[in-house]
Tab-separated table of C-alpha atoms and ligand atoms in Angstrom:
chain	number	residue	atom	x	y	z
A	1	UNK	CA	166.093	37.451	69.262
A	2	UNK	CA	165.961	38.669	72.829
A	3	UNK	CA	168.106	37.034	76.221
A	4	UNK	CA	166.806	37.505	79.446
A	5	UNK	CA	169.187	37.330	82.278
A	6	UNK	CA	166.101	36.759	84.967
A	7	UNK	CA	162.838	35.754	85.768
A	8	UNK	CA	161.874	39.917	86.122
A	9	UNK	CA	163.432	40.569	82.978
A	10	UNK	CA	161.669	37.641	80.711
A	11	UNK	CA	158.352	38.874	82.327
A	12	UNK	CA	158.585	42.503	81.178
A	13	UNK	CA	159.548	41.272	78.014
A	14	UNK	CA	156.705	38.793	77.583
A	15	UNK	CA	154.408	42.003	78.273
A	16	UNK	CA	154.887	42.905	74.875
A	17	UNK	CA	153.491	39.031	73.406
A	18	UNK	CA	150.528	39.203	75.784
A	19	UNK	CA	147.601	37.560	74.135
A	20	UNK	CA	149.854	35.142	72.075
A	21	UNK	CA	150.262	31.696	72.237
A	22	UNK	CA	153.887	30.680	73.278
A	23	UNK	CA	155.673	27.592	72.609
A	24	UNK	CA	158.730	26.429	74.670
A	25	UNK	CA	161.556	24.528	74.467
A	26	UNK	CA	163.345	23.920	78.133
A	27	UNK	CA	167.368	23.328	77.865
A	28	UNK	CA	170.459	22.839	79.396
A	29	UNK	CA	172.095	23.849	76.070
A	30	UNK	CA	174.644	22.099	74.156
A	31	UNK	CA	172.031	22.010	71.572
A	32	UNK	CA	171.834	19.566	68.909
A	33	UNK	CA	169.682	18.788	65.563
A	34	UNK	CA	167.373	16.831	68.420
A	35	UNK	CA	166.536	20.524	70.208
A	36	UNK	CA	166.922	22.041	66.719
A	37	UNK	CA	163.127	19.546	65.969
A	38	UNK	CA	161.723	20.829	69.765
A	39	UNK	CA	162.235	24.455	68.535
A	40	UNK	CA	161.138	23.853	65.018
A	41	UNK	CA	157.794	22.859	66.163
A	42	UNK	CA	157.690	25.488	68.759
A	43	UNK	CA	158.233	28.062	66.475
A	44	UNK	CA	155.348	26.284	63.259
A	45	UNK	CA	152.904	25.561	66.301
A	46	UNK	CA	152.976	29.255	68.201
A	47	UNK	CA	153.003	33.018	67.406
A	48	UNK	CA	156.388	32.958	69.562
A	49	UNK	CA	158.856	30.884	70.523
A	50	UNK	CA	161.096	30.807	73.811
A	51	UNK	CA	163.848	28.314	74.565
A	52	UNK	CA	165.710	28.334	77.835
A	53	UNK	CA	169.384	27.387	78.535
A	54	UNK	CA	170.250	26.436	82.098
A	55	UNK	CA	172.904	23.714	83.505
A	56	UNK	CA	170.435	23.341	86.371
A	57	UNK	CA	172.907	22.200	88.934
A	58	UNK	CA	170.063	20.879	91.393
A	59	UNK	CA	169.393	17.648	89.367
A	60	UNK	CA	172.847	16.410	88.919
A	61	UNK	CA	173.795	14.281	91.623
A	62	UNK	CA	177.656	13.808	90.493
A	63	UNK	CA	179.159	17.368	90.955
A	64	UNK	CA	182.050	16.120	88.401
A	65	UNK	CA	179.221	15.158	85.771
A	66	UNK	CA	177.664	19.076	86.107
A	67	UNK	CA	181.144	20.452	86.297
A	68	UNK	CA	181.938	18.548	82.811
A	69	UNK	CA	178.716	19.213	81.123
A	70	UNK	CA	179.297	20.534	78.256
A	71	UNK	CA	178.796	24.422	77.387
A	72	UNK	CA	178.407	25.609	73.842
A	73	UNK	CA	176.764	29.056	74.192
A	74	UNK	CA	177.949	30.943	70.794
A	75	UNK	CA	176.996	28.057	68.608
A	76	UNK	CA	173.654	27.804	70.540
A	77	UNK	CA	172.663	31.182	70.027
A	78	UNK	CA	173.782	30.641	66.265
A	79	UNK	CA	171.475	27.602	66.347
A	80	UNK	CA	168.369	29.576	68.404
A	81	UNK	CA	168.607	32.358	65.895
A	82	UNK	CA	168.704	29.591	62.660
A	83	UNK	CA	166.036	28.389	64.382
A	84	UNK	CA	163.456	31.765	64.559
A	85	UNK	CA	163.629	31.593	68.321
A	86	UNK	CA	162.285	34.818	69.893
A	87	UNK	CA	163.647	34.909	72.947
A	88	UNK	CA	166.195	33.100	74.796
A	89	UNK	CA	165.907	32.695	78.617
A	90	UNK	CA	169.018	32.260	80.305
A	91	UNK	CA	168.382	32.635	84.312
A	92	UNK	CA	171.147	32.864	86.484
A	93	UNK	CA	171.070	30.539	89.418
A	94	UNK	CA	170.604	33.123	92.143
A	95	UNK	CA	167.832	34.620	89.879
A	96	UNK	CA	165.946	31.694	89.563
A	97	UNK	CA	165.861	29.962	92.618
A	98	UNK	CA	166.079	32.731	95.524
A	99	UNK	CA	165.173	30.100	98.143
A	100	UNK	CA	168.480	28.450	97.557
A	101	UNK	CA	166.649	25.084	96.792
A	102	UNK	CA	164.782	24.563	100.104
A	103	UNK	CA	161.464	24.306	98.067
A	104	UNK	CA	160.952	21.128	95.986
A	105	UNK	CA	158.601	19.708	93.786
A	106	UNK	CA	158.936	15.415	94.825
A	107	UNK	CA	157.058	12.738	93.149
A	108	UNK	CA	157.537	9.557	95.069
A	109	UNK	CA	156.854	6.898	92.986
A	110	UNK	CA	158.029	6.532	89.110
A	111	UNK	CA	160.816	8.729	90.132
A	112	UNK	CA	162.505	6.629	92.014
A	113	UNK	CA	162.723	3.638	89.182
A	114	UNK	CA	165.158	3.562	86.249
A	115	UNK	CA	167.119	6.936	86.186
A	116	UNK	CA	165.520	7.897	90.215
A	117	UNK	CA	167.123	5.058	91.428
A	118	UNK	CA	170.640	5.491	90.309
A	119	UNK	CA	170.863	8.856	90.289
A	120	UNK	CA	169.010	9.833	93.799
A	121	UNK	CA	167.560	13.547	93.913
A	122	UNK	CA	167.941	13.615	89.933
A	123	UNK	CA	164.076	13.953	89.066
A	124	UNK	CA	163.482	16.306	92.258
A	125	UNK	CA	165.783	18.563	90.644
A	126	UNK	CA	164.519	18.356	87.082
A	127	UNK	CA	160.423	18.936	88.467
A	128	UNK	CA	161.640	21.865	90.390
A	129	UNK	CA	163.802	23.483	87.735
A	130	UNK	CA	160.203	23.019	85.249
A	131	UNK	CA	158.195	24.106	87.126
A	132	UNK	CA	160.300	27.440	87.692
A	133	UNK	CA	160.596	27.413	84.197
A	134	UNK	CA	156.908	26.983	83.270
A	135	UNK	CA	155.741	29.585	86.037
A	136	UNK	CA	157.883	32.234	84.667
A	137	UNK	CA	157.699	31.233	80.685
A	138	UNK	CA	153.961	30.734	80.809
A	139	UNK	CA	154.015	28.711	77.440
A	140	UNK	CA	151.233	27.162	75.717
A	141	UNK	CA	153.241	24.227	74.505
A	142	UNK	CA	156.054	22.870	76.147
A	143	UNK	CA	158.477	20.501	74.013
A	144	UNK	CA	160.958	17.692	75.679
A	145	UNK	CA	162.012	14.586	73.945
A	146	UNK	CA	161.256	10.678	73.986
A	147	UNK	CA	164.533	10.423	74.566
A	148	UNK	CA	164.425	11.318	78.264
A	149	UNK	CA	161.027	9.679	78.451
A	150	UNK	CA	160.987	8.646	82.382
A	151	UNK	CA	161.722	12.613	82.531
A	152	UNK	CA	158.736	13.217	79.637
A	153	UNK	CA	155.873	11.061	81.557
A	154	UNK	CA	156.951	12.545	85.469
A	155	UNK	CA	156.701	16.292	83.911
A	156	UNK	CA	152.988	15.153	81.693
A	157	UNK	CA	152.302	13.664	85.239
A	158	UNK	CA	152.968	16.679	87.288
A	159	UNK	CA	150.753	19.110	84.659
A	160	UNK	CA	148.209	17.001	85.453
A	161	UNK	CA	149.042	16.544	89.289
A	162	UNK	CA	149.000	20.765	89.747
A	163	UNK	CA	146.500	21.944	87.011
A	164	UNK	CA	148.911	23.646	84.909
A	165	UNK	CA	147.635	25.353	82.000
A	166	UNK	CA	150.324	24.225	79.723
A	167	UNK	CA	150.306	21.160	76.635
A	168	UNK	CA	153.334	19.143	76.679
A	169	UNK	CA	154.401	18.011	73.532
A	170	UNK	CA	156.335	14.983	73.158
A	171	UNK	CA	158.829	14.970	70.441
A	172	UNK	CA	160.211	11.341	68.575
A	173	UNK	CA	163.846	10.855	69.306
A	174	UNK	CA	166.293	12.043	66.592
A	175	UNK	CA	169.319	9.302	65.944
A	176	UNK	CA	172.797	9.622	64.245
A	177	UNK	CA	172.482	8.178	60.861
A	178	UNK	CA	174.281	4.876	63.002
A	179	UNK	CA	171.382	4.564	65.690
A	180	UNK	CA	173.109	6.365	68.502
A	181	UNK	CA	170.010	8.438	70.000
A	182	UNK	CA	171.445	11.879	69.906
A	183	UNK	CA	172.356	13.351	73.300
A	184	UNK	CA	174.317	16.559	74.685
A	185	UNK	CA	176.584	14.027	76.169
A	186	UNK	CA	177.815	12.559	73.039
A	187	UNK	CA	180.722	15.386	72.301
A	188	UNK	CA	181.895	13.947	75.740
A	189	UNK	CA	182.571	10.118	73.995
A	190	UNK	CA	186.097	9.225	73.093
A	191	UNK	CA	186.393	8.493	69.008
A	192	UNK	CA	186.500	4.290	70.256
A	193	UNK	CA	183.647	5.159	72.738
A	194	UNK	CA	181.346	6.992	69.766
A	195	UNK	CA	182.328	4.386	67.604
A	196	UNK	CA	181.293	1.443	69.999
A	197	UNK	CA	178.227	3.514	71.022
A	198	UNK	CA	175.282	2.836	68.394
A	199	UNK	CA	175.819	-1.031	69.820
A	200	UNK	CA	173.247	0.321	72.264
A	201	UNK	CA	170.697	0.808	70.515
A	202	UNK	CA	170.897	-2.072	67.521
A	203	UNK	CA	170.987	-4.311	70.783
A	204	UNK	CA	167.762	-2.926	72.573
A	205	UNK	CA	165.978	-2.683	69.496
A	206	UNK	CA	166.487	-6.695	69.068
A	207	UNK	CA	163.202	-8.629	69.417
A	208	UNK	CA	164.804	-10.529	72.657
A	209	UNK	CA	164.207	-9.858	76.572
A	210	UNK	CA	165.556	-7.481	78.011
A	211	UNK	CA	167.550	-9.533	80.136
A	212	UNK	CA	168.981	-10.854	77.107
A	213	UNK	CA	169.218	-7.316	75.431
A	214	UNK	CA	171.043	-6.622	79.386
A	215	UNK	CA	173.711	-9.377	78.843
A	216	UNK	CA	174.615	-8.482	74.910
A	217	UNK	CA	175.255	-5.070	76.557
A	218	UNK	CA	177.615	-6.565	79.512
A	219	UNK	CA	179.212	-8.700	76.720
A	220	UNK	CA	179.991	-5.533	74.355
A	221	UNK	CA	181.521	-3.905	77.113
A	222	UNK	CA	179.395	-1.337	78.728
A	223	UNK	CA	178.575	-0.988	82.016
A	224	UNK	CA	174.423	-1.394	82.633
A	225	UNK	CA	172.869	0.204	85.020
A	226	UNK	CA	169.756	-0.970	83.827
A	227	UNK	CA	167.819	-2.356	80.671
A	228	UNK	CA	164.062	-3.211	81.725
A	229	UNK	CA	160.878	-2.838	79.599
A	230	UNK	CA	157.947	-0.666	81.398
A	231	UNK	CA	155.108	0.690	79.927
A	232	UNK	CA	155.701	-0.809	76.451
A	233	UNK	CA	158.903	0.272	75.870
A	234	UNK	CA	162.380	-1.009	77.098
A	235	UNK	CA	164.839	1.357	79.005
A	236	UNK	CA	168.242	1.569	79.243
A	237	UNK	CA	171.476	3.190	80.768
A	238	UNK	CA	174.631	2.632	80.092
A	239	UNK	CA	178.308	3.462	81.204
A	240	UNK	CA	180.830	3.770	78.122
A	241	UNK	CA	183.938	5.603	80.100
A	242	UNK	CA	183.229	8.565	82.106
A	243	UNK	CA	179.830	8.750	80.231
A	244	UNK	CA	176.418	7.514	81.100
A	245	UNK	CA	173.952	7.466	78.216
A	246	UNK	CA	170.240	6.316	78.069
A	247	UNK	CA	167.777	5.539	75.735
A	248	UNK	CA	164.373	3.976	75.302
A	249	UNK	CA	162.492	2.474	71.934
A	250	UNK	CA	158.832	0.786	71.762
A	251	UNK	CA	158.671	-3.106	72.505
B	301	LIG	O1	166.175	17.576	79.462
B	301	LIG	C1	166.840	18.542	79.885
B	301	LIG	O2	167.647	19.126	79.168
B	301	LIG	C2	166.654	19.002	81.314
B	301	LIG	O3	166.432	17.939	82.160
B	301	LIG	C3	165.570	20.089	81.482
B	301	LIG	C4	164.194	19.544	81.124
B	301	LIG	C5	165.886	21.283	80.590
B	301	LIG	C6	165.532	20.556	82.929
B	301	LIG	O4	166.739	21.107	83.332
């Protein structure tokens, strides 16, 4: 397992796979057993396999929420190397974006619903940092998760939108054995917070509207930012503490 520091490093060392099909796992580390199933299939799908760890500061709109995300590096590489990862791509953020952020990739419609509208500038930042990621990587497969699935359809949408020659591959959501979709933000849950946390998703997954499922939430004491089905699913985020967690299942 290889790390490259830069974009110019990661391309000399992708020299040496030329000709193979790549598949890649994008990251802001803190990986779980959910990334542990993106790299899994990366690695059974493609001849190599790449992940990427980067806090990518431009889609966090809370500078407190990027300053307290968390950072496990040793046990990720642990985890990347359990894992038959071939090399790790960890840019630094002068490395990766050299035009200090004045370029943007903007998508002006879905992106400003759910997650877009509470958190403005979030999805600019997360198209941006992809496609970055996707023009330096240059994977055949690319892996994210249902879980962020307003994040999943904007980055399908934007292959499509600029012809990139890349297959995303959406992965199912892995849950604790309790229901709690699992989330790089869960280490950051107080023991009465993680235990009052799987409420979330035994309430969404109710059959009842959502603007029922949105008042059982109120009444078990978390704060809603929104619970709405789209697109046959229903959405949610909630506040529990300091924490904001989302997920989504199938209605
Ligand atoms: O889902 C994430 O971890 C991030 O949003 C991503 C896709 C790695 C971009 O920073």
């Amino acid at each position: 397992m290889i790390i490259a520091r830069t974009p110019a490093e990661y391309i000399e060392l992708r020299k040496s796979h030329a000709g193979k099909s790549l598949g890649f796992a994008p990251t802001m580390g803190a990986l779980h057993a959910g990334h542990e199933s993106l790299l899994q299939k990366a690695r059974m799908e493609n001849e190599i396999s790449v992940l990427s760890i980067f806090v990518n500061p431009t889609q966090f709109n809370d500078k407190k929420d990027f300053e307290k995300y968390p950072q496990t590096w040793d046990a990720d590489l642990a985890l990347a190397e359990k894992n038959g990862v071939d090399i790790i791509f960890a840019p630094t953020f002068e490395s990766i974006y050299p035009d200090q952020y004045t370029y943007k990739i903007i998508e002006s419609d879905f992106s400003k619903l759910l997650c877009g509208k509470d958190r403005p500038g979030h999805f600019d930042g997360v198209l941006t940092i992809v496609m970055k990621l996707f023009q330096i990587v240059q994977p055949t497969r690319a892996y994210f998760g249902e879980k962020d699935f307003q994040q999943l359809t904007l980055i399908q949408n934007m292959v499509k939108a600029f012809f990139l020659p890349v297959t995303i591959v959406p992965c199912p959501t892995l849950r604790e054995s309790d229901g709690l979709a699992m989330s790089s933000r869960n280490v950051r849950l107080s023991n009465e917070e993680r235990k009052k946390a799987p409420e979330i998703y035994r309430i969404i997954n109710q059959k009842i509207s959502a603007t029922e499922a949105h008042h059982q939430l109120t009444q078990a004491g978390f704060g809603v930012d929104y619970c709405v089905d789209l697109l046959g699913r229903r959405f949610v985020a909630v506040r529990l503490g300091e924490v904001r967690l989302i997920d989504n299942v199938q209605i």
